[in-house]
């Protein structure tokens, strides 16, 4: 294993130019001169691309331009003490110390762990002061070596140390009154940057130091290039709030569902760690603070502290795919609904208006038979066609996104491309969302298996961008087309036929609506809720352009049922405020808007505090609403929006009656059950 840094990679009191672009070019020249790269231009492009994501200047006169690149075959560290200093975008001025960190694509884990150790050291003044005082390149190499050497024998650098909690205060003198122990506040955090080399770990180090100064326990999950060790579920369950300091998506974000959230870019903790800790504590005490979307473990349950079970893993993988799919569904469904509003239902057959006409060549409504365009306006009909085409395009990504991010949840980034291909293939084969789920799982498993195979160092850079996507797509594509295509297509045909059969028989349709309604209320954003919602939205994707279909009624039943819990509990806090705590009454104020917007998670604080009384009550109310929606034949073409998408509703009166009836039933039930419990003690709202 080559040295990360040597004397050839050190420059002291060097003039590398007047700005960061000149300095980066000069630092790349050092890498080439040392024989660590033969592609200077590629190296410069990759470093500057990372620089465009966010500036790499840090407080205290430090700059850490860095990248993952195919231009180097081994991790390389260049150090330069700059004279004059160069502005790398830090708030407090230019940098006189610059580290260029170059990691190869698919690089060696041990080397990446050394780089993360260095990144953590850069936020410590003693280390940077020693670098400024060094007289020779040998001294710089020795200083860096002293920082890196312990990492080779210690735990991986991206694991938070077991003794991260600050030391307790000195013992009180003998005979003095002993202070009563107080519960320490606990936080969790995730840090991640696009390359996962430097800022990821510097942010973690800064948050840990700030938490120690504040007397707070914190556990940080660093989602870096050297891999990450997920936080223990029990640690997350015990946390008061979570900090996301990331420039990329948080892996498996749903683990933190329901926790008060402070969110920022990955660089902010390096500058303002103390302020972020204070903000997290303040939001932990604020019942109306922003929280991570979704629901935590079912109310009354605790997360397992052991390793993830197969059932839990399957649920996590599927929920990852669903969570990434929902934005495509919401955008596509609302756009199609707007298309119908502006262009009338006849727009289904005239989507070409969007491309064949223009603002200066509006369609002829009479010639095209667009008899129900809004206000008989050719302009609105044109916009209706445009919205309809955009919505249909967004819906086209529904199954590919589902499959792609299922594969991502299993194999990380190498699984995305083959997963998307399998999702698109499911549409070609007519296997629908079921084919997308199976194709995504297979793509993730195969990509994960290939990624774990040992390969020569020269091939590591090719694995994630060429070998894994190519081989996975070939293998899984063959299985999908040759083996599974016909059976899955037959199953989807039977499912559609079964739904049509139930829709044509009012008794069965009402039963289906009631069942889906109860599922929506049971865990308020959890697996059962998402199962019912996914069933509705995937059906909507196939039927949103129809004038009448049972899938539209299912979508209406599901959305109405999801609106009931927050509104019912908000009403209950108004009718009988003495049955609820001050914090619950505050949550009730937000429940009106959350419920009206179809955000079922607004009921979680009530269910978490009193699950045995609240959950059965809201399940009953949502079941009533779901059943009535089917009975009244309410249809809905938008997958989200609550009362704000009434224009997309067929049967507005039935929509409102079903909603009011379910809210009344749930509210009456929760008040009746809570009347049997002791009146909650009034506790003042605490702010930090």
C-alpha positions as CSV (number, residue, x, y, z in Angstrom):
1,X,0.0,0.0,0.0
2,X,1.6,3.3,-1.1
3,X,2.0,6.2,1.3
4,X,-0.9,8.6,1.3
5,X,1.5,11.6,1.5
6,X,5.3,11.9,1.1
7,X,7.8,14.8,0.8
8,X,7.2,15.1,-3.0
9,X,3.5,15.9,-2.2
10,X,4.3,18.8,0.2
11,X,4.8,22.5,-0.7
12,X,5.7,25.1,2.0
13,X,5.1,28.8,1.6
14,X,4.2,28.3,-2.0
15,X,2.7,30.8,-4.4
16,X,0.0,28.8,-6.2
17,X,-1.9,31.7,-7.7
18,X,-4.4,34.4,-6.9
19,X,-7.6,32.3,-6.8
20,X,-8.7,28.8,-6.1
21,X,-8.9,27.8,-9.7
22,X,-5.2,28.6,-10.2
23,X,-4.4,26.9,-6.9
24,X,-6.3,23.7,-7.8
25,X,-4.5,23.6,-11.1
26,X,-1.1,24.0,-9.3
27,X,-2.0,21.3,-6.7
28,X,-3.0,18.9,-9.6
29,X,0.5,19.6,-11.1
30,X,2.0,18.4,-7.8
31,X,0.1,15.1,-8.1
32,X,1.3,14.6,-11.6
33,X,4.9,15.5,-10.8
34,X,4.9,12.9,-8.0
35,X,3.8,10.2,-10.4
36,X,0.4,9.7,-8.8
37,X,-1.6,10.7,-11.9
38,X,-1.2,10.8,-15.7
39,X,-4.4,12.7,-16.4
40,X,-4.1,16.2,-15.0
41,X,-7.1,17.6,-16.9
42,X,-9.5,14.9,-15.6
43,X,-8.2,15.4,-12.1
44,X,-8.8,19.2,-12.3
45,X,-12.3,18.7,-13.8
46,X,-13.3,16.4,-11.0
47,X,-11.9,18.7,-8.2
48,X,-13.6,21.7,-9.7
49,X,-16.9,19.8,-10.1
50,X,-16.8,19.0,-6.4
51,X,-16.0,22.7,-5.7
52,X,-19.1,23.8,-7.6
53,X,-21.3,21.6,-5.3
54,X,-20.2,23.7,-2.2
55,X,-17.1,25.7,-1.3
56,X,-14.4,23.7,0.5
57,X,-12.9,26.6,2.5
58,X,-13.2,26.1,6.2
59,X,-13.0,28.4,9.2
60,X,-9.4,29.0,10.5
61,X,-7.7,29.4,7.2
62,X,-8.1,25.9,5.9
63,X,-9.1,24.6,2.4
64,X,-9.8,21.0,1.5
65,X,-10.5,20.6,-2.2
66,X,-11.2,17.0,-2.8
67,X,-12.8,14.5,-5.2
68,X,-13.2,10.9,-6.1
69,X,-11.7,10.4,-9.6
70,X,-10.5,7.9,-12.2
71,X,-7.4,10.1,-12.7
72,X,-5.7,8.5,-9.7
73,X,-5.2,4.8,-8.9
74,X,-4.3,5.2,-5.3
75,X,-5.4,7.7,-2.6
76,X,-3.2,10.8,-2.6
77,X,-2.9,13.7,-0.3
78,X,-1.2,17.0,-1.2
79,X,-0.4,19.6,1.4
80,X,0.5,23.2,0.6
81,X,1.1,26.1,2.9
82,X,0.1,29.0,0.8
83,X,1.8,32.4,0.5
84,X,-0.2,34.4,-0.4
85,X,-3.4,32.9,1.0
86,X,-6.2,31.9,-1.4
87,X,-9.9,32.4,-1.0
88,X,-11.7,29.0,-1.1
89,X,-15.0,30.4,0.1
90,X,-14.7,30.3,3.9
91,X,-16.7,33.0,5.8
92,X,-13.7,34.2,7.8
93,X,-11.4,34.8,4.9
94,X,-8.8,33.1,2.6
95,X,-6.9,29.9,3.4
96,X,-3.2,29.6,4.1
97,X,-3.4,25.8,4.5
98,X,-4.6,23.6,1.6
99,X,-5.1,19.9,1.4
100,X,-5.9,18.3,-2.0
101,X,-7.5,14.9,-1.3
102,X,-7.8,12.5,-4.2
103,X,-9.5,9.2,-3.8
104,X,-9.8,6.7,-6.7
105,X,-13.3,5.6,-7.7
106,X,-14.1,2.3,-5.9
107,X,-11.0,2.9,-3.8
108,X,-9.5,0.7,-1.1
109,X,-11.5,0.9,2.2
110,X,-8.4,1.1,4.4
111,X,-7.1,4.1,2.5
112,X,-10.5,5.8,2.7
113,X,-10.6,5.3,6.4
114,X,-7.2,7.0,6.7
115,X,-8.6,10.0,4.7
116,X,-11.6,10.2,7.1
117,X,-9.2,10.3,10.1
118,X,-7.4,13.2,8.5
119,X,-10.7,15.0,7.9
120,X,-11.6,14.7,11.5
121,X,-8.1,16.1,12.6
122,X,-8.5,19.2,10.4
123,X,-11.0,20.7,12.8
124,X,-8.6,20.5,15.7
125,X,-6.5,23.7,16.2
126,X,-3.5,21.9,17.6
127,X,-3.0,20.0,14.4
128,X,-3.3,23.0,12.1
129,X,-1.1,25.1,14.4
130,X,1.6,22.5,14.1
131,X,1.4,22.5,10.3
132,X,1.8,26.3,10.3
133,X,5.0,26.0,12.4
134,X,6.6,23.2,10.4
135,X,10.0,24.0,8.9
136,X,10.4,21.1,6.5
137,X,8.4,18.8,4.3
138,X,9.6,15.9,6.6
139,X,7.9,17.5,9.6
140,X,4.7,17.9,7.7
141,X,4.7,14.2,6.6
142,X,5.5,13.2,10.2
143,X,2.6,15.3,11.6
144,X,0.1,13.8,9.1
145,X,1.5,10.3,9.8
146,X,0.9,10.8,13.6
147,X,-2.7,11.5,12.8
148,X,-3.2,8.7,10.5
149,X,-1.3,5.8,12.1
150,X,-3.8,5.2,15.0
151,X,-6.6,4.7,12.4
152,X,-4.9,1.6,11.1
153,X,-5.3,-0.2,14.4
154,X,-8.5,1.4,15.6
155,X,-12.1,1.0,14.7
156,X,-13.1,2.3,11.3
157,X,-13.0,6.1,11.3
158,X,-16.6,6.4,10.3
159,X,-17.8,4.7,13.5
160,X,-18.5,7.0,16.4
161,X,-16.2,6.1,19.3
162,X,-17.9,4.3,22.2
163,X,-16.7,6.9,24.6
164,X,-17.9,9.9,22.6
165,X,-19.9,11.2,25.6
166,X,-18.1,13.9,27.5
167,X,-16.6,13.1,30.8
168,X,-18.6,13.8,33.9
169,X,-17.8,16.6,36.2
170,X,-15.4,16.0,39.0
171,X,-16.7,14.4,42.1
172,X,-18.1,16.7,44.8
173,X,-16.0,17.0,48.0
174,X,-16.6,14.5,50.7
175,X,-19.6,15.3,52.9
176,X,-21.1,17.8,50.3
177,X,-24.6,17.2,49.1
178,X,-24.6,14.9,46.1
179,X,-26.4,16.3,43.1
180,X,-29.4,14.3,41.9
181,X,-28.8,12.7,38.5
182,X,-30.6,14.3,35.6
183,X,-31.6,12.7,32.3
184,X,-29.1,13.8,29.6
185,X,-30.6,15.0,26.3
186,X,-29.7,12.7,23.4
187,X,-29.3,13.6,19.8
188,X,-28.6,11.6,16.7
189,X,-27.1,12.9,13.4
190,X,-26.3,11.9,9.9
191,X,-23.5,13.6,7.9
192,X,-22.9,13.0,4.2
193,X,-21.4,14.9,1.3
194,X,-21.3,14.1,-2.4
195,X,-17.9,12.5,-2.3
196,X,-18.0,11.2,1.2
197,X,-14.4,11.9,1.9
198,X,-13.8,15.1,3.9
199,X,-16.8,17.2,4.9
200,X,-18.8,14.1,6.0
201,X,-16.3,13.4,8.8
202,X,-15.4,16.9,9.6
203,X,-19.0,17.7,10.2
204,X,-19.3,14.7,12.5
205,X,-16.3,15.7,14.5
206,X,-17.6,19.3,14.9
207,X,-21.0,18.1,16.0
208,X,-19.5,15.7,18.6
209,X,-17.3,18.4,20.0
210,X,-20.2,20.9,20.2
211,X,-22.4,18.3,21.9
212,X,-19.7,17.7,24.5
213,X,-19.5,21.4,25.2
214,X,-23.3,21.5,25.6
215,X,-23.4,18.5,27.9
216,X,-25.5,16.5,25.4
217,X,-25.0,12.9,24.2
218,X,-24.9,12.6,20.4
219,X,-24.4,9.6,18.0
220,X,-23.4,10.4,14.4
221,X,-23.8,8.2,11.4
222,X,-21.3,9.2,8.8
223,X,-22.5,8.1,5.3
224,X,-19.1,8.3,3.7
225,X,-17.1,6.6,0.9
226,X,-15.6,4.1,3.3
227,X,-19.0,2.8,4.1
228,X,-21.1,3.5,7.1
229,X,-22.3,1.7,10.2
230,X,-26.0,2.5,10.7
231,X,-27.1,3.8,14.0
232,X,-28.6,1.2,16.3
233,X,-32.4,1.3,16.2
234,X,-32.5,1.6,20.0
235,X,-30.2,4.7,19.8
236,X,-32.5,6.3,17.3
237,X,-35.6,5.5,19.4
238,X,-34.1,7.1,22.5
239,X,-33.1,10.3,20.7
240,X,-34.8,13.6,21.3
241,X,-34.1,15.0,17.9
242,X,-32.0,14.4,14.7
243,X,-29.7,16.5,12.7
244,X,-29.2,15.9,9.0
245,X,-26.1,17.7,7.8
246,X,-26.1,16.4,4.2
247,X,-25.6,17.5,0.6
248,X,-27.1,14.2,-0.7
249,X,-30.0,12.0,0.3
250,X,-30.0,10.3,3.7
251,X,-29.9,6.6,3.3
252,X,-32.9,4.9,4.8
253,X,-34.3,8.2,6.1
254,X,-37.5,6.5,7.3
255,X,-35.6,5.1,10.3
256,X,-35.8,8.6,11.8
257,X,-39.5,9.2,11.1
258,X,-41.2,11.3,13.7
259,X,-38.1,12.8,15.2
260,X,-37.8,16.7,15.4
261,X,-35.4,17.7,12.6
262,X,-32.7,20.2,12.0
263,X,-31.5,20.0,8.4
264,X,-28.7,21.7,6.6
265,X,-25.9,21.3,4.2
266,X,-22.9,19.2,5.3
267,X,-20.7,22.3,5.6
268,X,-22.8,24.2,8.2
269,X,-21.7,22.1,11.2
270,X,-18.1,23.0,10.5
271,X,-19.0,26.6,10.9
272,X,-21.9,26.6,13.3
273,X,-22.0,23.3,15.2
274,X,-22.8,24.9,18.6
275,X,-25.8,26.7,17.0
276,X,-27.1,23.5,15.4
277,X,-26.9,21.6,18.7
278,X,-28.9,24.5,20.3
279,X,-31.5,24.4,17.5
280,X,-31.9,20.6,17.9
281,X,-32.5,20.9,21.6
282,X,-35.0,23.7,21.0
283,X,-37.0,21.7,18.4
284,X,-36.9,18.7,20.7
285,X,-39.0,20.7,23.2
286,X,-41.3,22.2,20.6
287,X,-44.4,20.0,19.8
288,X,-45.0,21.9,16.6
289,X,-41.4,21.6,15.3
290,X,-40.7,20.2,11.9
291,X,-40.2,16.4,12.0
292,X,-38.9,13.7,9.7
293,X,-41.7,12.6,7.4
294,X,-43.3,9.2,7.9
295,X,-44.0,7.4,11.1
296,X,-41.8,5.8,13.6
297,X,-42.3,2.3,15.0
298,X,-46.0,1.7,15.6
299,X,-47.2,3.5,18.7
300,X,-46.6,1.6,21.9
301,X,-43.9,-0.5,20.2
302,X,-40.1,-0.2,20.5
303,X,-37.6,-0.7,17.9
304,X,-35.5,-3.8,18.2
305,X,-32.0,-3.2,19.3
306,X,-30.6,-6.3,17.6
307,X,-29.6,-6.8,14.0
308,X,-32.2,-6.1,11.4
309,X,-34.6,-9.1,10.8
310,X,-35.4,-10.4,7.4
311,X,-38.9,-9.0,7.8
312,X,-37.6,-5.6,8.8
313,X,-35.2,-5.6,5.9
314,X,-37.9,-6.5,3.4
315,X,-40.1,-3.7,4.8
316,X,-37.3,-1.2,4.7
317,X,-36.4,-2.0,1.1
318,X,-40.0,-1.8,-0.1
319,X,-40.7,1.4,1.8
320,X,-37.6,3.0,0.3
321,X,-38.9,2.3,-3.2
322,X,-42.4,3.6,-2.3
323,X,-41.0,6.8,-0.7
324,X,-39.0,7.7,-3.8
325,X,-41.9,6.8,-6.1
326,X,-44.5,9.0,-4.4
327,X,-43.2,12.4,-5.8
328,X,-43.7,11.0,-9.3
329,X,-47.2,9.9,-8.4
330,X,-48.1,13.2,-6.8
331,X,-46.8,15.4,-9.6
332,X,-48.2,13.2,-12.4
333,X,-51.6,12.8,-10.8
334,X,-52.1,16.5,-10.1
335,X,-50.9,17.4,-13.6
336,X,-53.4,15.0,-15.2
337,X,-56.1,16.3,-12.9
338,X,-55.3,19.8,-14.0
339,X,-55.3,18.6,-17.6
340,X,-58.9,17.4,-17.2
341,X,-59.9,20.6,-15.4
342,X,-58.6,22.9,-18.2
343,X,-59.2,20.7,-21.2
344,X,-62.2,18.5,-20.3
345,X,-62.2,14.7,-20.3
346,X,-61.9,14.7,-24.1
347,X,-58.3,15.8,-23.7
348,X,-57.4,12.1,-23.3
349,X,-57.6,11.6,-27.0
350,X,-56.0,14.9,-27.9
351,X,-52.7,15.0,-26.0
352,X,-51.0,15.9,-29.4
353,X,-52.4,19.4,-29.0
354,X,-49.5,20.1,-26.7
355,X,-46.9,19.5,-29.4
356,X,-48.8,20.2,-32.6
357,X,-50.3,23.5,-31.4
358,X,-48.7,26.5,-29.6
359,X,-49.5,29.7,-27.9
360,X,-49.6,31.3,-31.4
361,X,-51.5,28.5,-33.0
362,X,-54.3,27.5,-30.5
363,X,-56.4,24.5,-31.1
364,X,-59.9,24.6,-32.8
365,X,-62.2,23.3,-30.1
366,X,-65.1,22.5,-32.4
367,X,-62.9,20.6,-34.9
368,X,-61.3,18.5,-32.2
369,X,-64.5,17.9,-30.2
370,X,-63.2,19.5,-27.0
371,X,-66.7,20.4,-25.8
372,X,-65.8,20.6,-22.1
373,X,-62.7,22.9,-22.1
374,X,-62.8,25.3,-19.2
375,X,-64.7,28.5,-20.2
376,X,-64.7,27.2,-23.8
377,X,-61.2,28.7,-24.0
378,X,-58.7,27.5,-26.7
379,X,-55.9,28.8,-24.5
380,X,-57.0,26.8,-21.5
381,X,-57.5,23.7,-23.7
382,X,-53.9,24.1,-24.9
383,X,-52.7,24.3,-21.3
384,X,-54.9,21.3,-20.4
385,X,-53.2,19.2,-23.1
386,X,-49.8,20.4,-21.9
387,X,-50.6,19.4,-18.3
388,X,-52.0,16.1,-19.4
389,X,-48.8,15.2,-21.4
390,X,-46.5,16.3,-18.6
391,X,-48.6,14.3,-16.0
392,X,-48.6,11.2,-18.2
393,X,-44.8,11.5,-18.6
394,X,-44.4,11.7,-14.8
395,X,-46.6,8.7,-14.3
396,X,-44.4,6.8,-16.8
397,X,-41.6,6.9,-14.2
398,X,-43.8,5.4,-11.4
399,X,-42.8,1.8,-11.7
400,X,-39.2,2.5,-12.9
401,X,-38.7,4.7,-9.8
402,X,-40.2,2.1,-7.5
403,X,-37.9,-0.6,-9.0
404,X,-34.9,1.6,-9.2
405,X,-35.0,2.7,-5.5
406,X,-35.8,-0.8,-4.3
407,X,-32.6,-1.9,-6.0
408,X,-30.8,1.2,-4.4
409,X,-32.0,0.2,-1.0
410,X,-30.3,-3.2,-1.5
411,X,-27.2,-2.4,-3.4
412,X,-26.7,1.4,-3.0
413,X,-25.9,3.4,-6.1
414,X,-24.8,0.5,-8.4
415,X,-28.3,-0.9,-8.2
416,X,-30.1,2.3,-9.4
417,X,-29.5,1.9,-13.2
418,X,-30.5,-1.8,-13.5
419,X,-33.4,-1.2,-11.2
420,X,-34.8,1.5,-13.4
421,X,-34.3,-0.6,-16.4
422,X,-36.3,-3.5,-14.8
423,X,-39.0,-1.1,-13.9
424,X,-39.3,0.2,-17.5
425,X,-39.2,-3.4,-18.7
426,X,-42.1,-4.2,-16.4
427,X,-44.2,-1.6,-18.3
428,X,-43.1,-3.2,-21.6
429,X,-44.1,-6.7,-20.5
430,X,-47.3,-5.6,-18.9
431,X,-46.4,-6.9,-15.4
432,X,-47.2,-3.6,-13.7
433,X,-46.0,-2.6,-10.2
434,X,-45.7,-6.3,-9.2
435,X,-43.1,-6.8,-12.0
436,X,-41.4,-3.6,-10.9
437,X,-41.1,-4.8,-7.3
438,X,-39.7,-8.2,-8.3
439,X,-37.4,-6.7,-10.9
440,X,-36.1,-4.2,-8.5
441,X,-35.4,-6.8,-5.8
442,X,-33.6,-9.0,-8.3
443,X,-31.6,-6.1,-9.7
444,X,-30.6,-5.1,-6.2
445,X,-29.6,-8.6,-5.1
446,X,-27.5,-9.3,-8.3
447,X,-25.8,-5.8,-8.2
448,X,-25.0,-6.3,-4.5
449,X,-23.5,-9.8,-5.1
450,X,-21.3,-8.5,-8.0
451,X,-20.2,-5.5,-6.0
452,X,-18.9,-7.8,-3.3
453,X,-16.7,-9.8,-5.7
454,X,-12.9,-9.1,-5.3
455,X,-11.4,-7.5,-8.4
456,X,-8.0,-6.2,-9.4
457,X,-7.3,-2.6,-8.4
458,X,-7.2,-1.4,-12.0
459,X,-10.8,-2.6,-12.5
460,X,-12.3,-1.0,-9.4
461,X,-13.2,2.3,-11.1
462,X,-15.0,0.4,-13.8
463,X,-17.2,-1.7,-11.5
464,X,-19.9,0.9,-10.4
465,X,-20.1,2.7,-13.8
466,X,-19.9,-0.2,-16.3
467,X,-19.5,-3.7,-15.0
468,X,-22.2,-3.9,-12.4
469,X,-25.0,-2.1,-14.4
470,X,-24.2,-4.0,-17.6
471,X,-24.0,-7.5,-16.0
472,X,-27.0,-6.9,-13.7
473,X,-29.1,-5.6,-16.5
474,X,-28.3,-8.6,-18.7
475,X,-28.8,-11.2,-16.1
476,X,-32.0,-9.8,-14.5
477,X,-33.4,-8.7,-17.8
478,X,-33.1,-12.3,-19.2
479,X,-34.9,-13.6,-16.1
480,X,-37.7,-11.1,-16.4
481,X,-38.3,-11.6,-20.1
482,X,-37.8,-15.3,-20.5
483,X,-38.9,-16.7,-17.1
484,X,-41.2,-14.3,-15.2
485,X,-42.8,-12.1,-17.9
486,X,-45.8,-14.3,-18.8
487,X,-46.6,-15.5,-15.2
488,X,-46.5,-12.0,-13.8
489,X,-48.5,-10.6,-16.6
490,X,-51.2,-13.2,-16.0
491,X,-51.3,-12.3,-12.2
492,X,-51.7,-8.6,-13.0
493,X,-54.6,-9.3,-15.4
494,X,-56.3,-11.3,-12.6
495,X,-55.7,-8.5,-10.1
496,X,-57.2,-6.0,-12.4
497,X,-60.2,-8.2,-13.2
498,X,-60.7,-8.8,-9.4
499,X,-60.8,-5.1,-8.7
500,X,-63.3,-4.5,-11.5
501,X,-65.4,-7.4,-10.1
502,X,-65.5,-5.8,-6.7
503,X,-66.1,-2.3,-8.1
504,X,-69.2,-3.6,-10.0
505,X,-70.7,-5.0,-6.7
506,X,-71.5,-2.3,-4.2
507,X,-71.3,-4.6,-1.2
508,X,-67.8,-5.8,-2.0
509,X,-66.7,-2.3,-3.0
510,X,-67.8,-0.9,0.4
511,X,-66.0,-3.6,2.2
512,X,-62.8,-2.9,0.2
513,X,-63.1,0.8,1.0
514,X,-63.6,0.2,4.7
515,X,-60.6,-2.2,4.9
516,X,-58.3,0.3,3.1
517,X,-59.6,3.1,5.3
518,X,-58.7,1.1,8.5
519,X,-55.2,0.4,7.0
520,X,-54.6,4.1,6.4
521,X,-55.3,5.0,10.0
522,X,-53.6,2.1,11.7
523,X,-50.0,3.2,11.5
524,X,-50.3,6.7,9.9
525,X,-47.5,6.6,7.4
526,X,-46.1,3.2,8.3
527,X,-46.1,-0.1,6.3
528,X,-49.9,-0.8,6.4
529,X,-50.7,2.9,5.5
530,X,-48.1,2.8,2.7
531,X,-49.4,-0.5,1.4
532,X,-53.0,0.9,1.0
533,X,-51.7,4.1,-0.5
534,X,-49.4,2.2,-3.0
535,X,-52.3,-0.1,-4.0
536,X,-54.4,3.0,-4.8
537,X,-51.7,5.1,-6.6
538,X,-50.5,2.2,-8.8
539,X,-54.1,1.6,-9.8
540,X,-54.5,5.3,-10.4
541,X,-51.6,5.3,-12.8
542,X,-53.4,2.8,-15.0
543,X,-56.8,4.4,-14.8
544,X,-56.3,8.2,-14.4
545,X,-57.0,8.8,-18.0
546,X,-60.2,6.8,-18.0
547,X,-63.6,8.5,-17.6
548,X,-64.8,6.0,-15.1
549,X,-62.9,3.1,-13.4
550,X,-62.9,1.4,-10.0
551,X,-59.3,2.5,-9.4
552,X,-60.5,6.1,-9.2
553,X,-62.9,5.2,-6.4
554,X,-60.2,3.3,-4.6
555,X,-58.0,6.4,-4.7
556,X,-60.8,8.6,-3.3
557,X,-61.5,6.1,-0.5
558,X,-57.8,6.0,0.5
559,X,-57.2,9.7,0.5
560,X,-60.4,10.5,2.4
561,X,-59.6,7.9,5.0
562,X,-56.1,9.3,5.4
563,X,-57.5,12.8,6.1
564,X,-59.8,11.7,8.9
565,X,-57.3,11.0,11.8
566,X,-55.7,14.5,12.2
567,X,-59.0,16.4,11.7
568,X,-60.9,14.1,14.1
569,X,-58.3,14.6,16.8
570,X,-58.1,18.3,16.2
571,X,-61.9,18.5,16.6
572,X,-61.7,16.4,19.8
573,X,-59.2,18.9,21.4
574,X,-61.7,21.7,20.8
575,X,-64.7,19.9,22.1
576,X,-63.1,18.4,25.2
577,X,-59.8,20.2,25.8
578,X,-59.5,18.9,29.4
579,X,-59.0,15.4,28.1
580,X,-55.7,16.4,26.4
581,X,-52.4,17.8,27.5
582,X,-51.2,21.2,26.6
583,X,-48.8,19.8,24.0
584,X,-51.7,17.7,22.5
585,X,-53.9,20.8,22.2
586,X,-51.0,22.6,20.4
587,X,-50.7,19.6,18.0
588,X,-54.5,19.8,17.5
589,X,-54.2,23.3,16.1
590,X,-51.9,22.0,13.4
591,X,-54.1,18.9,12.8
592,X,-56.7,20.9,10.9
593,X,-54.4,21.9,8.1
594,X,-52.5,18.6,8.1
595,X,-55.7,16.6,7.8
596,X,-57.1,18.8,5.1
597,X,-53.9,18.4,3.2
598,X,-53.9,14.6,3.5
599,X,-51.0,14.3,5.9
600,X,-52.1,11.5,8.1
601,X,-48.9,11.8,10.2
602,X,-50.5,14.7,12.0
603,X,-52.2,12.2,14.3
604,X,-48.9,10.5,15.4
605,X,-48.3,12.5,18.6
606,X,-51.8,11.6,19.9
607,X,-51.4,7.9,19.0
608,X,-48.0,7.7,20.5
609,X,-49.2,9.2,23.8
610,X,-52.4,7.0,24.1
611,X,-52.3,4.2,21.4
612,X,-54.9,1.9,23.0
613,X,-57.6,4.6,22.9
614,X,-56.6,6.7,19.9
615,X,-55.7,4.1,17.2
616,X,-59.0,2.0,17.4
617,X,-61.0,5.2,17.3
618,X,-59.4,6.7,14.2
619,X,-59.4,3.3,12.5
620,X,-63.2,3.1,13.0
621,X,-63.7,6.6,11.6
622,X,-61.4,6.0,8.6
623,X,-63.1,2.7,7.8
624,X,-66.5,4.5,7.9
625,X,-65.2,7.2,5.5
626,X,-63.6,4.6,3.1
627,X,-66.8,2.6,3.0
628,X,-69.0,5.6,2.4
629,X,-66.7,6.9,-0.4
630,X,-67.2,3.6,-2.2
631,X,-70.9,3.6,-1.5
632,X,-71.3,7.1,-2.9
633,X,-69.2,6.3,-6.0
634,X,-66.7,9.1,-5.3
635,X,-63.8,9.2,-7.8
636,X,-60.5,11.0,-7.6
637,X,-57.8,11.5,-10.2
638,X,-55.2,13.2,-8.0
639,X,-53.1,11.1,-5.6
640,X,-52.6,13.8,-3.0
641,X,-53.7,17.2,-2.0
642,X,-56.8,16.7,0.2
643,X,-59.4,19.4,0.0
644,X,-57.2,21.4,-2.3
645,X,-57.8,19.1,-5.2
646,X,-61.6,19.1,-5.2
647,X,-61.5,20.0,-8.9
648,X,-60.2,16.5,-9.5
649,X,-63.1,14.8,-7.6
650,X,-66.1,13.1,-9.2
651,X,-68.9,13.5,-6.7
652,X,-67.9,16.4,-4.5
653,X,-71.0,16.1,-2.3
654,X,-70.3,12.4,-1.5
655,X,-66.6,13.3,-0.9
656,X,-67.6,15.9,1.8
657,X,-70.3,13.7,3.4
658,X,-68.0,10.8,3.7
659,X,-65.3,12.9,5.2
660,X,-67.6,14.6,7.8
661,X,-69.1,11.3,8.8
662,X,-65.8,9.6,9.4
663,X,-64.5,12.6,11.4
664,X,-67.6,12.6,13.5
665,X,-67.3,8.9,14.3
666,X,-63.6,9.0,15.1
667,X,-64.0,12.1,17.3
668,X,-66.9,10.6,19.2
669,X,-65.0,7.3,19.7
670,X,-61.9,9.0,20.9
671,X,-63.8,11.3,23.3
672,X,-65.7,8.3,24.7
673,X,-62.6,6.2,25.3
674,X,-60.6,9.1,26.7
675,X,-63.4,9.9,29.2
676,X,-62.7,6.6,30.9
677,X,-59.0,7.6,31.5
678,X,-57.7,9.9,34.2
679,X,-57.5,13.5,33.2
680,X,-53.9,14.2,32.1
681,X,-51.8,16.3,34.3
682,X,-51.2,19.8,33.0
683,X,-47.5,20.3,32.2
684,X,-46.3,23.6,30.8
685,X,-44.7,23.7,27.3
686,X,-41.0,23.9,27.8
687,X,-38.6,25.7,25.5
688,X,-34.9,25.5,25.5
